[in-house]
Coordinates of C-alpha atoms and ligand atoms in Angstrom, one line a residue:
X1 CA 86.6 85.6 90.7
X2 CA 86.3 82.1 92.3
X3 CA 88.9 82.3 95.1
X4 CA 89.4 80.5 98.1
X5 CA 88.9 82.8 101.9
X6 CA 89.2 81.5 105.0
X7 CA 86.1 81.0 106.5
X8 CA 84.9 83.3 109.3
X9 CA 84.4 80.3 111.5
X10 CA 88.9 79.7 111.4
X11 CA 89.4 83.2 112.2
X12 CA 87.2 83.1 115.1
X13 CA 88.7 80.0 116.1
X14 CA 91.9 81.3 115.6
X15 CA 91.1 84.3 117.6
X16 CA 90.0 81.9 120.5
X17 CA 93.0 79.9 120.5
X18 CA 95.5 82.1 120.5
X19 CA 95.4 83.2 123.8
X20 CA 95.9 79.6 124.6
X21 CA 98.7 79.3 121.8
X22 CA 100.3 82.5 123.5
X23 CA 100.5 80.8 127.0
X24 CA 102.0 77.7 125.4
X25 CA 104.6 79.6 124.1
X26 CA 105.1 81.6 128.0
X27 CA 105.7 77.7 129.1
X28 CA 108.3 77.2 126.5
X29 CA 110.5 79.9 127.3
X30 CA 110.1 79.4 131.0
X31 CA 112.0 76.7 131.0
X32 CA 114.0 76.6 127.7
X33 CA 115.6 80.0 127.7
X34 CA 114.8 80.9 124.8
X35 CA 116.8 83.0 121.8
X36 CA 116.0 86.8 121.8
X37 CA 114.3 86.4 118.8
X38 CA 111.8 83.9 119.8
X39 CA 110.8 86.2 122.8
X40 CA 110.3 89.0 120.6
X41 CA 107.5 86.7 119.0
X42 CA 106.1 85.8 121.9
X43 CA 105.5 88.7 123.1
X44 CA 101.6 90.6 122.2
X45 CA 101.5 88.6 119.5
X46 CA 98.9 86.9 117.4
X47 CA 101.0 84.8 115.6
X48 CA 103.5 82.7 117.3
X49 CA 106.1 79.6 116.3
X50 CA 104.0 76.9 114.9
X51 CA 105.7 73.8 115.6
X52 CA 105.6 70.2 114.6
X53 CA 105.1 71.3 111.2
X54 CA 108.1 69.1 110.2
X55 CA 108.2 65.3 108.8
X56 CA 105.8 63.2 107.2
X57 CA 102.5 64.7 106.8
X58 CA 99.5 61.8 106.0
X59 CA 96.8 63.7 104.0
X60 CA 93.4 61.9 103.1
X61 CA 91.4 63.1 100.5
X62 CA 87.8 62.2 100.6
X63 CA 86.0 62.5 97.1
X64 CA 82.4 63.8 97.2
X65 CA 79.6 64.0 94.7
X66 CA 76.3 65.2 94.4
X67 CA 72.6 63.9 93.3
X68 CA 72.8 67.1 90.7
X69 CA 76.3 67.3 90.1
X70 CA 78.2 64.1 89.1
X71 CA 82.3 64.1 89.1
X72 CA 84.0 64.9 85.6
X73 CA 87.7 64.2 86.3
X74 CA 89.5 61.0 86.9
X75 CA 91.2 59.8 90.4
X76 CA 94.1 60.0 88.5
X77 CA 94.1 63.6 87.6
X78 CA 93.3 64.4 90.7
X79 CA 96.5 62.9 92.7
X80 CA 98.2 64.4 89.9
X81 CA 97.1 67.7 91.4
X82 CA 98.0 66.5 94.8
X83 CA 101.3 65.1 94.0
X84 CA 102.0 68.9 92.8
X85 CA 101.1 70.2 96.1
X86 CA 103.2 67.5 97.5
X87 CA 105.9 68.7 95.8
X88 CA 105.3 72.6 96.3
X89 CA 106.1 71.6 100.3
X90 CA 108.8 69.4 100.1
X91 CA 110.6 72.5 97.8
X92 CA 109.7 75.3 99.9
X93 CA 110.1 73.8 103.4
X94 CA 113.6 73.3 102.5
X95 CA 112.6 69.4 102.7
X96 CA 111.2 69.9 106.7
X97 CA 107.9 68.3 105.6
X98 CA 106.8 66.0 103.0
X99 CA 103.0 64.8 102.2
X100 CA 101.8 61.7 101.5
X101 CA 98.6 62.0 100.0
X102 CA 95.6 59.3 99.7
X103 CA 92.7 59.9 97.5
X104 CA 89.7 57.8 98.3
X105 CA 89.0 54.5 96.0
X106 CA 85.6 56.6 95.2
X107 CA 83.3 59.2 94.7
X108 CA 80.9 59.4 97.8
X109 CA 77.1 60.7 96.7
X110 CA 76.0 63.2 98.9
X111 CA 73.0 63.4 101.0
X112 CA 71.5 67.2 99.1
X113 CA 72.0 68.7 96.2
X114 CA 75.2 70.8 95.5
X115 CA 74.0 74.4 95.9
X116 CA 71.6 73.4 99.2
X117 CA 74.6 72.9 101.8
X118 CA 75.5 77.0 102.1
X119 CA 72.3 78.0 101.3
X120 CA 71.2 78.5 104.6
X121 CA 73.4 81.2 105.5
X122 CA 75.2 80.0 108.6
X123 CA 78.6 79.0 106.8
X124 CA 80.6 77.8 109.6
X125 CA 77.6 75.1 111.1
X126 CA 76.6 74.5 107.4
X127 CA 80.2 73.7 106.7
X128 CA 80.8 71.1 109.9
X129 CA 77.6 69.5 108.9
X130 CA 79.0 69.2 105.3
X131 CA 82.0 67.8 106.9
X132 CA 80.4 65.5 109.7
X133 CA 78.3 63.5 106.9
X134 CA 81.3 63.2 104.2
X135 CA 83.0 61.7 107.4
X136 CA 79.9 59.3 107.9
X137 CA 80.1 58.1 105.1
X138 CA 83.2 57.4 104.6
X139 CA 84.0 55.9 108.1
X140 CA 83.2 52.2 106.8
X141 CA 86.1 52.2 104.6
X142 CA 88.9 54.5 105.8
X143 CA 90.5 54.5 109.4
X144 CA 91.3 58.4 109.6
X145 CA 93.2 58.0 113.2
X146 CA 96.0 57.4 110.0
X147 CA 95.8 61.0 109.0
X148 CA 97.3 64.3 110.1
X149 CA 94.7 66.2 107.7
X150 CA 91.5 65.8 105.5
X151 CA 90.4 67.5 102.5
X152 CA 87.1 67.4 101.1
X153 CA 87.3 67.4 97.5
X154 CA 83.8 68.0 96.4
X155 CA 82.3 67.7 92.4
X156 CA 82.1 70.5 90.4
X157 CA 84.1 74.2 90.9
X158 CA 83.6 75.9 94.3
X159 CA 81.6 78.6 92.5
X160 CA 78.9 76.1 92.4
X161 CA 79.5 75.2 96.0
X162 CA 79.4 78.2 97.9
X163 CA 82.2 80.6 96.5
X164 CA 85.1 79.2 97.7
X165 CA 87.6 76.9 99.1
X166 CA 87.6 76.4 103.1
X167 CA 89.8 75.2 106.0
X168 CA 88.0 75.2 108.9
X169 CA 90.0 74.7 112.1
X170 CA 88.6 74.1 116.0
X171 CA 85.7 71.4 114.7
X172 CA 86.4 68.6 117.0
X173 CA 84.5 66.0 114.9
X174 CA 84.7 62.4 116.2
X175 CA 84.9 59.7 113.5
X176 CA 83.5 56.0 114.0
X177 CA 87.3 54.4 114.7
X178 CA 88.0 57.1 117.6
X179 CA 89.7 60.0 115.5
X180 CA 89.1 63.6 116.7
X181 CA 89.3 65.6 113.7
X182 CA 90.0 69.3 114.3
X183 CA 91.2 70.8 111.0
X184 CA 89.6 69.9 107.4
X185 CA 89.9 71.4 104.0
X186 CA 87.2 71.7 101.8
X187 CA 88.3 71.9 98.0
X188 CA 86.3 71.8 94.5
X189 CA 87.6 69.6 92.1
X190 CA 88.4 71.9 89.6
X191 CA 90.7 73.8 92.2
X192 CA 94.0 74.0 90.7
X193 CA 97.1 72.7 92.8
X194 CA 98.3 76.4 93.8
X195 CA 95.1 76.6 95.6
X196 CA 94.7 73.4 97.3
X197 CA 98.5 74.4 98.6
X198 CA 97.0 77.9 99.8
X199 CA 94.3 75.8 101.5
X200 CA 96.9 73.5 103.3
X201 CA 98.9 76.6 104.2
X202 CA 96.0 77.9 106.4
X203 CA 95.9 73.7 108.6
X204 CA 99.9 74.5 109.1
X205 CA 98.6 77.8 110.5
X206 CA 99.2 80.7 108.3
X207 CA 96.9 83.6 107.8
X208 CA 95.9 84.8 104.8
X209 CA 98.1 88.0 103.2
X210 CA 95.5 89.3 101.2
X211 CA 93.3 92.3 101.6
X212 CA 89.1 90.9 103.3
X213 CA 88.2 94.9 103.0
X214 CA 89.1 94.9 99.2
X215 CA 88.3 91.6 98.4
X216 CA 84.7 91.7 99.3
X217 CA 84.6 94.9 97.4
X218 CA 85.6 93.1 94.8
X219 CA 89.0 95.2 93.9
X220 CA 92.7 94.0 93.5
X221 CA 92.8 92.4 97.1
X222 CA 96.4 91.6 97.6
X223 CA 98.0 95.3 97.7
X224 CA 99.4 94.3 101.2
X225 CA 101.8 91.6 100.0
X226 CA 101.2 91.5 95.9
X227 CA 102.5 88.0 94.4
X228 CA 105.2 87.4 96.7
X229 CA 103.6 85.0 98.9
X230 CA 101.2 82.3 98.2
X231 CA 98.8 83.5 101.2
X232 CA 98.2 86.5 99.1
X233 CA 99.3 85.7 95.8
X234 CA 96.1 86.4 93.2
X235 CA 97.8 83.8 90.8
X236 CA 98.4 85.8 87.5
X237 CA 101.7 84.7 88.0
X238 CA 100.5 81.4 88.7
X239 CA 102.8 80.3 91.6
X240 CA 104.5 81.5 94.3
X241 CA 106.9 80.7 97.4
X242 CA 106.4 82.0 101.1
X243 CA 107.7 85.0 102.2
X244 CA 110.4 84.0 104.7
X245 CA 108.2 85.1 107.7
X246 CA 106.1 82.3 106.9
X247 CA 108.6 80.3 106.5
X248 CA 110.9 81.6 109.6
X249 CA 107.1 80.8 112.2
X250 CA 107.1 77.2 110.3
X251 CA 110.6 76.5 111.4
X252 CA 111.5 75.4 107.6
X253 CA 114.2 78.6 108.0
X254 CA 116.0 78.0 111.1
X255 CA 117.5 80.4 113.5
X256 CA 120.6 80.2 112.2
X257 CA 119.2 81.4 108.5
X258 CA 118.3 84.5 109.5
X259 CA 120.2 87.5 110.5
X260 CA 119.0 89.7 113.1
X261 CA 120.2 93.4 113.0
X262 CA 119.3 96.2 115.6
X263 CA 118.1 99.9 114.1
X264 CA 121.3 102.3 113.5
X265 CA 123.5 99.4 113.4
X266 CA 125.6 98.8 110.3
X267 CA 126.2 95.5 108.9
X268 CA 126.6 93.9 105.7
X269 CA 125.4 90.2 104.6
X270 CA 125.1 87.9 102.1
X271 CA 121.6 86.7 101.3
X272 CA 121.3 83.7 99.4
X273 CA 117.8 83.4 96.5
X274 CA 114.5 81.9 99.1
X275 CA 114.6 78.4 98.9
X276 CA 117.9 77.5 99.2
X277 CA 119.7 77.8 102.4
X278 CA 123.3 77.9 102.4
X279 CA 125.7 77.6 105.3
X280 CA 127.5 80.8 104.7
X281 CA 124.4 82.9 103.4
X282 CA 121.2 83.6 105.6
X283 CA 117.7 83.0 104.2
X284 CA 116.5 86.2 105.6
X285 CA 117.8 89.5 107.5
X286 CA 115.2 90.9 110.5
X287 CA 115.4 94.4 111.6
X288 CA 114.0 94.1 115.0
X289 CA 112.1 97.6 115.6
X290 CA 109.5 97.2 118.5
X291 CA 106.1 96.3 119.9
X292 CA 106.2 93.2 118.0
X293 CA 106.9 94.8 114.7
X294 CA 110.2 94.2 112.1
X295 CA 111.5 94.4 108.8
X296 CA 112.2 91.1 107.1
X297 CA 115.1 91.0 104.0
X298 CA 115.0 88.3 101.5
X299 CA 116.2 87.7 98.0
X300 CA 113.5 86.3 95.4
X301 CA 115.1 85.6 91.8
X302 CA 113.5 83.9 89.2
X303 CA 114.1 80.1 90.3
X304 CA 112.0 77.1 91.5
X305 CA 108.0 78.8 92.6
X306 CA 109.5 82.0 92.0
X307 CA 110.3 81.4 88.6
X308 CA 107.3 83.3 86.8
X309 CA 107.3 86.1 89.3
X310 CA 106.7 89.7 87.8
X311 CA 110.3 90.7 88.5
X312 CA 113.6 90.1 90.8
X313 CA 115.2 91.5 93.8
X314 CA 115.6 92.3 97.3
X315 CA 112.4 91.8 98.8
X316 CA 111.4 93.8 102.1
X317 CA 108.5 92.9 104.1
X318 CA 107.0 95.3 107.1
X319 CA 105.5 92.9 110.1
X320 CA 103.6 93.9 112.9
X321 CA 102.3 90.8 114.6
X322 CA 99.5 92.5 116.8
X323 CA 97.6 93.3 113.3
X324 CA 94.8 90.4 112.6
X325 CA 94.7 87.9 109.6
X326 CA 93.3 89.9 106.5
X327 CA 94.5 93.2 107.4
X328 CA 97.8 93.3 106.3
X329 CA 100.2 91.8 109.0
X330 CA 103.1 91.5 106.5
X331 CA 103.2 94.3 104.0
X332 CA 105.6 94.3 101.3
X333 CA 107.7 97.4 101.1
X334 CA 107.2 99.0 97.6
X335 CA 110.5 100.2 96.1
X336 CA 108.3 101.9 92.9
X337 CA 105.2 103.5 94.6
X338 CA 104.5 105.6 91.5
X339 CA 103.6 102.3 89.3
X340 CA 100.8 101.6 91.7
X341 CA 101.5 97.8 92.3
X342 CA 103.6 95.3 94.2
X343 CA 104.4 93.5 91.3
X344 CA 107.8 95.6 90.5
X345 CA 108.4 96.0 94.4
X346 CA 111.5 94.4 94.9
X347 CA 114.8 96.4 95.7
X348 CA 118.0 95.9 93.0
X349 CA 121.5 98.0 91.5
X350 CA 120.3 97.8 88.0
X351 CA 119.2 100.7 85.8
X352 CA 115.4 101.5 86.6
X353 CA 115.3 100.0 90.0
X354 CA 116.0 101.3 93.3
X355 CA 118.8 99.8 95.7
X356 CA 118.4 101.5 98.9
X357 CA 114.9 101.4 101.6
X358 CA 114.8 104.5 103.3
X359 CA 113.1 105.1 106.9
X360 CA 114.1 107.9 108.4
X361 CA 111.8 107.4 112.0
X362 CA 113.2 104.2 112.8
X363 CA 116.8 105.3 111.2
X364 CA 117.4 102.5 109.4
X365 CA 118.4 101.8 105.6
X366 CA 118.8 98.5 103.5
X367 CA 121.2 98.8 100.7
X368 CA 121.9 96.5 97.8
X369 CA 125.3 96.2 97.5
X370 CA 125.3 93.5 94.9
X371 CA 124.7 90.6 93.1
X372 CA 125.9 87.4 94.0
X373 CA 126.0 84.3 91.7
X374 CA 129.1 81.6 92.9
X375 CA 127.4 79.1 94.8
X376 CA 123.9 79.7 94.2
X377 CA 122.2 83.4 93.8
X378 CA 121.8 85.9 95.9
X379 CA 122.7 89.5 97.6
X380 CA 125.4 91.5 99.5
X381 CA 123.0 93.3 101.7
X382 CA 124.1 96.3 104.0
X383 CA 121.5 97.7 106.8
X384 CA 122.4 100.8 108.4
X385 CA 122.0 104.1 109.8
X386 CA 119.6 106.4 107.5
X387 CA 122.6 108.8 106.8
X388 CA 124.4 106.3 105.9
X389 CA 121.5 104.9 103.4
X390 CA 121.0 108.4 101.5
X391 CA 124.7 108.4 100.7
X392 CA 124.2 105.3 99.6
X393 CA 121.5 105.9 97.2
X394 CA 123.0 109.2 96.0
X395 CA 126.1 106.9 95.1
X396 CA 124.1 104.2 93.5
X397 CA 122.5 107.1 91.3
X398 CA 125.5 108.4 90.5
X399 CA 127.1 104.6 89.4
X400 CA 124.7 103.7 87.2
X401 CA 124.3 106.7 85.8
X402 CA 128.0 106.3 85.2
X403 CA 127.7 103.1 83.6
X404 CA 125.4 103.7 81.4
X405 CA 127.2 106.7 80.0
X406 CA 131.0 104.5 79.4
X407 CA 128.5 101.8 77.9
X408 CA 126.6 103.7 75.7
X409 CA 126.6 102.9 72.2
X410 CA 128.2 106.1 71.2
X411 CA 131.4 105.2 73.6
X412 CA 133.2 103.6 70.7
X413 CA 137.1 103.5 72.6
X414 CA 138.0 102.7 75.6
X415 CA 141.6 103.8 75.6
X416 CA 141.4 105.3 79.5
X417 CA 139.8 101.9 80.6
X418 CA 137.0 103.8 82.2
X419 CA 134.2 101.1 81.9
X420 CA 137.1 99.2 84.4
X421 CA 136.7 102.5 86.7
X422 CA 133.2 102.1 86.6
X423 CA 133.5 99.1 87.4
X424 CA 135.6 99.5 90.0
X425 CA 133.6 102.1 91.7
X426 CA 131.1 99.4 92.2
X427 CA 133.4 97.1 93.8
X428 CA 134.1 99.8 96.0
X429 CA 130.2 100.9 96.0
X430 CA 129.8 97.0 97.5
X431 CA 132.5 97.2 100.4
X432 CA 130.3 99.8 101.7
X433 CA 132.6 102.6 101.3
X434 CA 130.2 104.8 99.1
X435 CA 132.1 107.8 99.6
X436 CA 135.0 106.3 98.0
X437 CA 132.9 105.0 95.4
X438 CA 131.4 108.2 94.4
X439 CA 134.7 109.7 94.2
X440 CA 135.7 107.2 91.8
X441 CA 133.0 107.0 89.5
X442 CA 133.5 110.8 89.4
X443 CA 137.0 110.7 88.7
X444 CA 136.1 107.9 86.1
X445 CA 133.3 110.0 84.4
X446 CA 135.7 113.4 84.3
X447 CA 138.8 110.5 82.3
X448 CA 135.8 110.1 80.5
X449 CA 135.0 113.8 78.8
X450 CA 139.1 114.4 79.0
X451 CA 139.5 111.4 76.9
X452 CA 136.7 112.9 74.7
X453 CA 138.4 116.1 73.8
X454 CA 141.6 114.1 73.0
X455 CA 140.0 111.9 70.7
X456 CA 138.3 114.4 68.8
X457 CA 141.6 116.5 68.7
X458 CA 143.5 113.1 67.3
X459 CA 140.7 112.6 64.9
X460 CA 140.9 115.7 63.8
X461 CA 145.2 115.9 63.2
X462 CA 144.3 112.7 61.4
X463 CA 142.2 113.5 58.8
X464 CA 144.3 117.1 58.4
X465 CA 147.0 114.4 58.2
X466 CA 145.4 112.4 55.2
X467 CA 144.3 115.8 53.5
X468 CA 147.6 116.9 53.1
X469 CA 149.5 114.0 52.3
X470 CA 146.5 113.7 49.7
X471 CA 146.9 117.1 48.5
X472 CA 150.8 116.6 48.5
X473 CA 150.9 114.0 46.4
X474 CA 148.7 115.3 43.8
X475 CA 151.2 118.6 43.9
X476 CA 154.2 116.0 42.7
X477 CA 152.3 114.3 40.1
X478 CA 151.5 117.8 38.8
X479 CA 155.1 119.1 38.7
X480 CA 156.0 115.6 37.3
X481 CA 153.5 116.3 34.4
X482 CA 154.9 119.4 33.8
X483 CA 158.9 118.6 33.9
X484 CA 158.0 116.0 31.6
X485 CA 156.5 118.5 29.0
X486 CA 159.4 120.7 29.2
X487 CA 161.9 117.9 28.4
X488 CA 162.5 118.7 24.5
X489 CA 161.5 115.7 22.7
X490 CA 164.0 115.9 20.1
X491 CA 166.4 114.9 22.3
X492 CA 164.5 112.2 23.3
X493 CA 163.0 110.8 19.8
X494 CA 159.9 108.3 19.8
X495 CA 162.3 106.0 17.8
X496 CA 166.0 105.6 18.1
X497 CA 168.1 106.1 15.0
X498 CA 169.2 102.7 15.2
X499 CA 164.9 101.7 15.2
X500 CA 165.0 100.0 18.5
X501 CA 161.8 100.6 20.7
X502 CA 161.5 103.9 23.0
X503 CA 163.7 103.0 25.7
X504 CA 162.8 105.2 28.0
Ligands
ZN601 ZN1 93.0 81.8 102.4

């Protein structure tokens, strides 16, 4: 499969500059006092805030062809692609950034042909030489001290290329009007838009999700975060937001979004759907556990990039920020290990999913305590204790098993009201009292086989009812008949004497 990977030469550079990134961040909360939660990033960890990733972003696009390998598509098409991007930021940062993209008036002929540039085997040189002659070229007719970012959009599919899609970071190239550019993108034109935006992602400063060990094998390759996040997304669903860890390092979620809760506390909260922040809803809920390592809570529903995703829920992410780009430094917690994929991951109360994340070493649970739809979707969410979190389940087992029993197709009446206990319970189920609930839907469930008896006992005095009046009134009609036959009829002759009609 032609996907895009970050080339070698980022993560080294990456690597390199993050002990500088790390003291940058020491400065900052020297002198800024920092919140608790931007300390705990700080500290050991390979991926801190990236700021400044807010605003207009200038993007140049700088259209490449080669002496073997022509262009096929139109400018046009291809700032239709862009403009998609575009778009796919301005949603998901919440509006924090928007791009203005400009694609080159033309096609610029390369100096080799297509497949000579990688051929060499040293990608990261070969790649900055790539880069440093499209820039050459170019530097006549575009001042690039205008632009925050450049993209290489060469001819042809990025098979033909060299495999794949690159950002390269750390290249220092110097341009004729004075620019110093340190971060490019090279793209194929027959990338589609979701990649392109995966591409970007990487010059804001994200890692990728996905699996390097089974990716190179050649196996599914995003078993550490499935489709949930575009850094990791294998695009069978097409499209997909950021998980709000991405979003929370970006600053597009602010502080006041997210939530933080200690382990074996208890609180509940209302999460509102990712991508739409909401005064009285956080984005996100972190569960702070240590050395640099948390649990993020976020709702995805089926809206805006998330719209095709496999399934719905309450998404829980595992982060431990001293693991490297590639190897899984946000998992995604599966809810249904037995199906063998992340696609059905996500935590809900409805029949066939599960509503509570157990982890008994940290003693902490996340229950879903329900569904939320007035202003905008989303999720009552309670962490706490583990305890706490296995009555919890146990009670959600026993609800819906509850509710699918009183709305069965074989529960005809309803004379007891107990789909309204059922219903009930849940109420109680989402004030966190789950004791309480339990009893309920029990008490609910036991109306339930009560009412059953009675019913059948009424339906059966009915129809003894109907038999008899039945048989009751066939009994008169007999002994009619038969007092009738014993009535002499010469006293009551067919015709009176006086031949006037029978007037009986
Ligand atoms: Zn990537």
């Amino acid at each position: 499969m032609a996907f895009h990977k970050i080339a070698i030469g980022v993560i080294l550079a990456l690597a390199l500059s993050t002990a500088a990134l790390q003291g940058v961040a020491a400065g900052a909360s020297a002198t800024s006092a920092p919140s608790a939660q931007a300390q705990d990033v700080a500290q050991g960890s390979l991926y801190p805030r990236l700021d400044g990733r807010q605003g207009e972003q200038k993007v140049l696009v700088l259209l490449v062809e080669f002496p073997d390998l022509a262009h096929n598509l139109m400018i046009s098409s291809i700032r239709n692609e862009f403009s998609r991007v575009a778009s796919y930021f301005y949603t998901v940062s919440y509006g924090e950034i928007y791009l203005t993209v400009n694609v080159s008036q033309r096609w610029y002929m390369a100096n080799r042909s297509i497949g000579d540039y990688l051929s060499g085997g040293d990608g990261y040189n070969a790649l900055r030489a790539f880069a440093e002659e499209a820039f050459a070229m170019a530097d006549g007719d575009v001042d690039f001290s205008a632009y925050d970012s450049v993209v290489i959009l060469h001819a042809g599919s990025s098979a033909q290329f060299g495999g794949s899609s690159y950002t390269l970071d750390g290249l220092g190239i110097e341009t004729g009007d004075g620019a110093t550019l340190e971060c490019i993108m090279i793209d194929a034109e027959y990338d589609r838009w979701v990649l392109i935006a995966h591409e970007y992602c990487h010059a804001l400063g994200l890692p990728d999700l996905y699996d390097y060990a089974s990716y190179s094998s050649g196996s599914y390759f995003s078993f550490y975060a499935g489709p949930w996040d575009i850094m990791s997304n294998d695009y069978r669903y097409e499209e997909s937001a950021l998980t709000s860890w991405n979003l929370i390092r970006l600053g597009w979620m602010p502080d006041r979004s997210v939530r933080t809760v200690m382990p074996s506390e208890t609180a509940a909260c209302n999460v509102n759907e990712l991508g739409k922040l909401s005064g009285s809803r956080y984005g996100a809920i972190r569960i702070q556990l240590n050395d640099g390592t948390y649990y993020l809570v976020e709702c995805r529903l089926p809206v805006r990039y998330d719209e095709k995703m496999p399934d719905f829920g309450v998404l829980i992410t595992h982060v431990n920020e001293s693991i490297e780009p590639g190897y899984g430094p946000l998992r995604v917690i599966d809810s249904t290990p037995s199906t063998g994929t992340l696609d059905d991951a996500v935590f809900d109360l409805r029949a066939g999913k599960t509503a509570v994340f157990l982890d008994e070493e940290n003693d902490v649970s996340v229950v879903v305590l329900r569904l939320l739809s007035a202003n905008g979707l989303g999720f009552t969410i309670e962490v706490t204790d583990y305890a706490n979190g296995q009555l919890a389940l146990e009670t959600a087992q026993f609800l819906l098993d509850a509710k699918d029993r009183v709305t069965s197709r074989f529960y005809v009446l309803d004379v007891f009201g107990e789909r309204a206990a059922v219903e009930e319970a849940f109420d109680t189920y989402a004030t966190g009292d789950f004791q309480g609930a339990y009893k309920q839907a029990q008490d609910a469930i036991g109306i339930y086989w009560l009412d059953v008896s009675i019913r059948i006992a009424v339906a059966v005095a009915v129809v003894a009812a109907v038999v008899l009046v039945a048989v009751f009134r066939k009994k008169v009609r007999e002994l009619r008949r038969r007092i009738d036959k014993k009535i002499d009829p010469l006293k009551y002759p067919e015709t009176l004497p006086d031949g006037r009609a029978d007037l009986r």
